[in-house]
Amino acid sequence: MNKQFSILLLFLSWFAFAQQKPVLFLIGDSTMANKENPDKNPEHGWGQVLPQFFTGGIEIQNHAMNGRSSKSFRTEGRWDTIEKQLKKGDFVFIEFGHNDQKLKDSAKFTNPYTQYRANLERYVRETRAKGAIPVLMTSIVRRNFNENGVLIDTHKEYPLVVRMVADEMKVPFVDMQLLTEQLEISYGPENSKKLHLHYKEGENPYYPKGKEDDTHLSGLGAGKVAGLAVKQLKTMKTGLEKYIR
């Protein structure tokens, strides 16, 4: 009887483990984060719309948060929460850079070639230690056209460091900077406002005084950016591609 009971417990334990879905964790800043009041708020993070591109075979947890850098995301304990959950077969999208640039904020700023690089490497190592798969991503670009219609980069050395870490540590890599740069240019200086938050006074009830934001994304922009990321991910052999619609 005890032997039969033990076999039954073993079977149930195996079945429960087999039923566990892989989880895709997103860590990053406001350009990726979920936004409050999505039915009324025009602003969307691209991670917020990502689930529509995936099947129900994978769970997506978006832990990206407004204003966080590769440094503050860890010091606030946000990474610790994720690391405790990580298991073999999970995935982690890592996209920081916007707030690592903040020279006037010691809680967020990181030197790109030292602290920022070390932070990315540590996220990669700790993800792999749990048997999960890290995916490094450069920051999405800001809509920053000059008077000649040329899109000017604002992230300087940070995207280069992501590329360096991805190359040296053999990490799956999605160049969101390149993809979103191409997207902004294809829309052009004026039409690209639709990808972001540009509203005149009285035009949108959520921004009664108007809004001009070239960093954060509209619903259209978030959908386009997420679609570009997924299209790239579908060509990569990480195991994630089988969950893409």
mmCIF file of C-alpha atoms in Angstrom:
data_model
loop_
_atom_site.group_PDB
_atom_site.id
_atom_site.type_symbol
_atom_site.label_atom_id
_atom_site.label_comp_id
_atom_site.label_asym_id
_atom_site.label_seq_id
_atom_site.Cartn_x
_atom_site.Cartn_y
_atom_site.Cartn_z
ATOM 1 C CA MET A 1 0.000 0.000 0.000
ATOM 2 C CA ASN A 2 2.790 2.404 0.939
ATOM 3 C CA LYS A 3 4.623 1.561 -2.268
ATOM 4 C CA GLN A 4 1.528 2.282 -4.375
ATOM 5 C CA PHE A 5 0.993 5.549 -2.522
ATOM 6 C CA SER A 6 4.613 6.564 -3.123
ATOM 7 C CA ILE A 7 4.302 5.801 -6.829
ATOM 8 C CA LEU A 8 1.111 7.860 -6.989
ATOM 9 C CA LEU A 9 2.801 10.832 -5.272
ATOM 10 C CA LEU A 10 5.760 10.552 -7.625
ATOM 11 C CA PHE A 11 3.454 10.534 -10.634
ATOM 12 C CA LEU A 12 1.481 13.517 -9.362
ATOM 13 C CA SER A 13 4.697 15.444 -8.683
ATOM 14 C CA TRP A 14 5.970 14.704 -12.177
ATOM 15 C CA PHE A 15 2.632 15.683 -13.707
ATOM 16 C CA ALA A 16 2.550 18.969 -11.790
ATOM 17 C CA PHE A 17 6.081 19.766 -12.951
ATOM 18 C CA ALA A 18 5.251 18.866 -16.552
ATOM 19 C CA GLN A 19 2.213 21.156 -16.435
ATOM 20 C CA GLN A 20 4.287 24.200 -15.404
ATOM 21 C CA LYS A 21 4.341 26.729 -18.180
ATOM 22 C CA PRO A 22 7.556 28.492 -19.046
ATOM 23 C CA VAL A 23 7.529 32.153 -18.029
ATOM 24 C CA LEU A 24 8.805 35.104 -20.008
ATOM 25 C CA PHE A 25 9.953 37.808 -17.579
ATOM 26 C CA LEU A 26 10.402 41.386 -18.802
ATOM 27 C CA ILE A 27 12.783 43.705 -16.961
ATOM 28 C CA GLY A 28 13.313 47.276 -18.072
ATOM 29 C CA ASP A 29 11.978 50.820 -17.902
ATOM 30 C CA SER A 30 8.890 52.838 -18.800
ATOM 31 C CA THR A 31 9.160 52.196 -22.539
ATOM 32 C CA MET A 32 8.463 48.504 -21.791
ATOM 33 C CA ALA A 33 6.262 48.790 -18.674
ATOM 34 C CA ASN A 34 2.531 48.242 -18.198
ATOM 35 C CA LYS A 35 0.577 51.492 -17.761
ATOM 36 C CA GLU A 36 -2.336 52.237 -15.465
ATOM 37 C CA ASN A 37 -5.834 52.815 -16.867
ATOM 38 C CA PRO A 38 -5.056 51.260 -20.280
ATOM 39 C CA ASP A 39 -8.602 51.934 -21.517
ATOM 40 C CA LYS A 40 -8.159 55.674 -21.015
ATOM 41 C CA ASN A 41 -4.406 56.221 -20.904
ATOM 42 C CA PRO A 42 -2.950 56.725 -24.409
ATOM 43 C CA GLU A 43 0.525 55.712 -23.199
ATOM 44 C CA HIS A 44 1.514 52.061 -23.589
ATOM 45 C CA GLY A 45 4.754 50.206 -22.950
ATOM 46 C CA TRP A 46 5.651 47.779 -25.712
ATOM 47 C CA GLY A 47 5.815 44.944 -23.159
ATOM 48 C CA GLN A 48 2.212 45.732 -22.264
ATOM 49 C CA VAL A 49 0.983 44.617 -25.698
ATOM 50 C CA LEU A 50 3.422 41.727 -26.091
ATOM 51 C CA PRO A 51 0.998 38.971 -24.894
ATOM 52 C CA GLN A 52 -1.161 39.341 -28.014
ATOM 53 C CA PHE A 53 1.747 38.006 -30.088
ATOM 54 C CA PHE A 54 2.148 34.806 -28.034
ATOM 55 C CA THR A 55 0.155 31.632 -27.524
ATOM 56 C CA GLY A 56 -1.257 30.506 -24.185
ATOM 57 C CA GLY A 57 1.623 28.052 -23.874
ATOM 58 C CA ILE A 58 3.779 30.629 -22.103
ATOM 59 C CA GLU A 59 3.098 33.041 -19.256
ATOM 60 C CA ILE A 60 4.317 36.631 -19.582
ATOM 61 C CA GLN A 61 5.213 38.626 -16.484
ATOM 62 C CA ASN A 62 6.038 42.259 -17.193
ATOM 63 C CA HIS A 63 8.162 43.568 -14.307
ATOM 64 C CA ALA A 64 9.458 46.608 -16.223
ATOM 65 C CA MET A 65 8.857 49.792 -14.248
ATOM 66 C CA ASN A 66 8.853 53.513 -14.990
ATOM 67 C CA GLY A 67 12.107 55.301 -14.221
ATOM 68 C CA ARG A 68 14.233 52.263 -13.440
ATOM 69 C CA SER A 69 17.806 51.688 -14.534
ATOM 70 C CA SER A 70 19.914 48.538 -14.529
ATOM 71 C CA LYS A 71 21.074 49.692 -11.099
ATOM 72 C CA SER A 72 17.857 50.805 -9.363
ATOM 73 C CA PHE A 73 15.899 47.789 -10.622
ATOM 74 C CA ARG A 74 18.207 45.622 -8.542
ATOM 75 C CA THR A 75 18.715 47.869 -5.511
ATOM 76 C CA GLU A 76 14.933 48.150 -5.060
ATOM 77 C CA GLY A 77 14.680 44.358 -4.839
ATOM 78 C CA ARG A 78 12.774 43.958 -8.087
ATOM 79 C CA TRP A 79 15.272 41.515 -9.578
ATOM 80 C CA ASP A 80 15.347 39.500 -6.366
ATOM 81 C CA THR A 81 11.591 38.878 -6.730
ATOM 82 C CA ILE A 82 12.133 37.500 -10.233
ATOM 83 C CA GLU A 83 15.263 35.503 -9.465
ATOM 84 C CA LYS A 84 13.435 33.544 -6.755
ATOM 85 C CA GLN A 85 10.860 32.429 -9.345
ATOM 86 C CA LEU A 86 13.217 31.623 -12.213
ATOM 87 C CA LYS A 87 13.364 28.012 -13.361
ATOM 88 C CA LYS A 88 14.795 26.016 -16.220
ATOM 89 C CA GLY A 89 13.082 26.864 -19.507
ATOM 90 C CA ASP A 90 12.088 30.417 -18.550
ATOM 91 C CA PHE A 91 13.167 33.513 -20.492
ATOM 92 C CA VAL A 92 14.227 37.008 -19.396
ATOM 93 C CA PHE A 93 14.143 40.066 -21.668
ATOM 94 C CA ILE A 94 16.661 42.644 -20.400
ATOM 95 C CA GLU A 95 16.268 46.214 -21.720
ATOM 96 C CA PHE A 96 17.796 49.099 -19.785
ATOM 97 C CA GLY A 97 19.585 52.301 -20.768
ATOM 98 C CA HIS A 98 17.158 55.229 -20.765
ATOM 99 C CA ASN A 99 17.538 55.903 -17.050
ATOM 100 C CA ASP A 100 21.117 54.713 -16.686
ATOM 101 C CA GLN A 101 21.957 57.997 -18.447
ATOM 102 C CA LYS A 102 20.611 60.207 -15.651
ATOM 103 C CA LEU A 103 23.725 62.046 -14.475
ATOM 104 C CA LYS A 104 21.810 63.951 -11.806
ATOM 105 C CA ASP A 105 20.373 60.840 -10.149
ATOM 106 C CA SER A 106 22.908 58.769 -8.228
ATOM 107 C CA ALA A 107 20.318 56.058 -7.539
ATOM 108 C CA LYS A 108 19.975 55.399 -11.273
ATOM 109 C CA PHE A 109 23.071 56.563 -13.138
ATOM 110 C CA THR A 110 25.637 54.012 -14.268
ATOM 111 C CA ASN A 111 28.861 54.503 -16.182
ATOM 112 C CA PRO A 112 28.221 52.648 -19.461
ATOM 113 C CA TYR A 113 31.593 50.902 -19.689
ATOM 114 C CA THR A 114 31.834 49.871 -16.034
ATOM 115 C CA GLN A 115 28.704 49.724 -13.843
ATOM 116 C CA TYR A 116 26.191 49.355 -16.683
ATOM 117 C CA ARG A 117 28.201 46.620 -18.342
ATOM 118 C CA ALA A 118 28.748 44.800 -15.035
ATOM 119 C CA ASN A 119 25.016 44.991 -14.277
ATOM 120 C CA LEU A 120 24.068 43.458 -17.633
ATOM 121 C CA GLU A 121 26.643 40.699 -17.211
ATOM 122 C CA ARG A 122 25.320 39.914 -13.748
ATOM 123 C CA TYR A 123 21.708 39.687 -14.958
ATOM 124 C CA VAL A 124 22.864 37.275 -17.667
ATOM 125 C CA ARG A 125 24.904 35.096 -15.295
ATOM 126 C CA GLU A 126 22.174 34.890 -12.677
ATOM 127 C CA THR A 127 19.514 34.070 -15.280
ATOM 128 C CA ARG A 128 21.648 31.284 -16.707
ATOM 129 C CA ALA A 129 22.424 29.946 -13.229
ATOM 130 C CA LYS A 130 18.715 29.150 -12.884
ATOM 131 C CA GLY A 131 18.617 27.372 -16.241
ATOM 132 C CA ALA A 132 16.671 30.236 -17.828
ATOM 133 C CA ILE A 133 17.525 32.013 -21.083
ATOM 134 C CA PRO A 134 18.467 35.714 -21.096
ATOM 135 C CA VAL A 135 17.751 37.920 -24.118
ATOM 136 C CA LEU A 136 19.582 41.251 -24.237
ATOM 137 C CA MET A 137 17.975 44.240 -25.936
ATOM 138 C CA THR A 138 19.139 47.751 -26.732
ATOM 139 C CA SER A 139 16.880 50.667 -25.780
ATOM 140 C CA ILE A 140 14.246 51.880 -28.219
ATOM 141 C CA VAL A 141 15.116 55.225 -29.802
ATOM 142 C CA ARG A 142 13.556 58.565 -28.986
ATOM 143 C CA ARG A 143 11.823 60.528 -31.718
ATOM 144 C CA ASN A 144 14.582 63.091 -32.157
ATOM 145 C CA PHE A 145 14.679 64.502 -35.685
ATOM 146 C CA ASN A 146 16.801 67.562 -36.407
ATOM 147 C CA GLU A 147 15.852 70.453 -38.696
ATOM 148 C CA ASN A 148 17.099 68.455 -41.688
ATOM 149 C CA GLY A 149 14.883 65.457 -40.939
ATOM 150 C CA VAL A 150 17.746 63.327 -39.641
ATOM 151 C CA LEU A 151 17.040 61.098 -36.623
ATOM 152 C CA ILE A 152 19.679 61.825 -33.984
ATOM 153 C CA ASP A 153 20.698 59.176 -31.450
ATOM 154 C CA THR A 154 20.367 60.074 -27.757
ATOM 155 C CA HIS A 155 21.675 56.928 -26.059
ATOM 156 C CA LYS A 156 25.370 57.311 -26.921
ATOM 157 C CA GLU A 157 27.543 54.458 -25.580
ATOM 158 C CA TYR A 158 24.841 52.412 -23.853
ATOM 159 C CA PRO A 159 23.552 50.424 -26.874
ATOM 160 C CA LEU A 160 27.143 49.667 -27.898
ATOM 161 C CA VAL A 161 27.815 48.133 -24.490
ATOM 162 C CA VAL A 162 24.726 45.899 -24.821
ATOM 163 C CA ARG A 163 26.063 44.664 -28.161
ATOM 164 C CA MET A 164 29.478 44.015 -26.634
ATOM 165 C CA VAL A 165 28.058 41.997 -23.736
ATOM 166 C CA ALA A 166 25.757 40.008 -26.045
ATOM 167 C CA ASP A 167 28.669 39.193 -28.347
ATOM 168 C CA GLU A 168 31.188 38.271 -25.663
ATOM 169 C CA MET A 169 28.774 36.229 -23.520
ATOM 170 C CA LYS A 170 26.979 34.668 -26.525
ATOM 171 C CA VAL A 171 23.588 35.987 -25.418
ATOM 172 C CA PRO A 172 20.549 36.094 -27.752
ATOM 173 C CA PHE A 173 20.274 39.726 -28.822
ATOM 174 C CA VAL A 174 17.555 41.937 -30.285
ATOM 175 C CA ASP A 175 18.733 45.316 -31.540
ATOM 176 C CA MET A 176 15.713 47.390 -30.582
ATOM 177 C CA GLN A 177 17.669 50.566 -31.289
ATOM 178 C CA LEU A 178 18.113 49.594 -34.937
ATOM 179 C CA LEU A 179 14.562 48.286 -35.360
ATOM 180 C CA THR A 180 12.933 51.366 -33.847
ATOM 181 C CA GLU A 181 15.300 53.706 -35.666
ATOM 182 C CA GLN A 182 14.129 52.170 -38.942
ATOM 183 C CA LEU A 183 10.517 52.482 -37.775
ATOM 184 C CA GLU A 184 10.822 56.181 -36.880
ATOM 185 C CA ILE A 185 12.574 56.991 -40.169
ATOM 186 C CA SER A 186 9.941 55.108 -42.183
ATOM 187 C CA TYR A 187 7.220 57.266 -40.582
ATOM 188 C CA GLY A 188 9.219 60.480 -40.981
ATOM 189 C CA PRO A 189 9.591 63.600 -38.806
ATOM 190 C CA GLU A 190 5.899 64.542 -38.729
ATOM 191 C CA ASN A 191 4.033 61.246 -39.077
ATOM 192 C CA SER A 192 6.186 59.600 -36.387
ATOM 193 C CA LYS A 193 4.370 61.720 -33.792
ATOM 194 C CA LYS A 194 1.618 59.081 -34.037
ATOM 195 C CA LEU A 195 4.010 56.546 -32.520
ATOM 196 C CA HIS A 196 4.390 58.716 -29.428
ATOM 197 C CA LEU A 197 2.303 61.065 -27.292
ATOM 198 C CA HIS A 198 1.547 64.248 -29.198
ATOM 199 C CA TYR A 199 -1.734 65.950 -28.350
ATOM 200 C CA LYS A 200 -2.873 69.541 -28.567
ATOM 201 C CA GLU A 201 -4.720 71.170 -25.678
ATOM 202 C CA GLY A 202 -8.230 69.705 -25.440
ATOM 203 C CA GLU A 203 -7.516 66.991 -28.006
ATOM 204 C CA ASN A 204 -7.331 64.100 -25.538
ATOM 205 C CA PRO A 205 -9.187 63.989 -22.180
ATOM 206 C CA TYR A 206 -6.280 62.203 -20.497
ATOM 207 C CA TYR A 207 -4.034 65.171 -21.340
ATOM 208 C CA PRO A 208 -6.384 68.157 -21.164
ATOM 209 C CA LYS A 209 -3.476 70.624 -21.345
ATOM 210 C CA GLY A 210 -1.872 68.780 -24.261
ATOM 211 C CA LYS A 211 1.225 66.600 -24.420
ATOM 212 C CA GLU A 212 4.497 66.402 -26.354
ATOM 213 C CA ASP A 213 6.440 63.270 -25.450
ATOM 214 C CA ASP A 214 8.952 61.786 -27.897
ATOM 215 C CA THR A 215 10.204 59.010 -25.601
ATOM 216 C CA HIS A 216 7.099 57.068 -24.609
ATOM 217 C CA LEU A 217 4.790 55.186 -26.919
ATOM 218 C CA SER A 218 1.183 55.488 -28.006
ATOM 219 C CA GLY A 219 -0.914 52.347 -28.463
ATOM 220 C CA LEU A 220 0.041 52.376 -32.133
ATOM 221 C CA GLY A 221 3.715 52.803 -31.326
ATOM 222 C CA ALA A 222 3.726 50.066 -28.692
ATOM 223 C CA GLY A 223 2.078 47.623 -31.069
ATOM 224 C CA LYS A 224 4.543 48.416 -33.849
ATOM 225 C CA VAL A 225 7.575 48.091 -31.539
ATOM 226 C CA ALA A 226 6.370 44.819 -30.004
ATOM 227 C CA GLY A 227 5.697 43.464 -33.485
ATOM 228 C CA LEU A 228 9.235 44.284 -34.594
ATOM 229 C CA ALA A 229 10.691 42.550 -31.537
ATOM 230 C CA VAL A 230 8.585 39.440 -32.100
ATOM 231 C CA LYS A 231 9.467 39.290 -35.784
ATOM 232 C CA GLN A 232 13.153 39.256 -34.856
ATOM 233 C CA LEU A 233 12.645 36.719 -32.060
ATOM 234 C CA LYS A 234 10.857 34.371 -34.430
ATOM 235 C CA THR A 235 14.046 33.952 -36.468
ATOM 236 C CA MET A 236 16.191 33.139 -33.420
ATOM 237 C CA LYS A 237 16.651 29.618 -32.074
ATOM 238 C CA THR A 238 16.081 30.272 -28.380
ATOM 239 C CA GLY A 239 13.066 28.013 -27.912
ATOM 240 C CA LEU A 240 10.822 31.037 -27.515
ATOM 241 C CA GLU A 241 9.823 30.986 -31.180
ATOM 242 C CA LYS A 242 7.488 28.001 -30.670
ATOM 243 C CA TYR A 243 5.240 30.161 -28.469
ATOM 244 C CA ILE A 244 4.892 32.976 -31.007
ATOM 245 C CA ARG A 245 1.586 33.153 -32.871
#
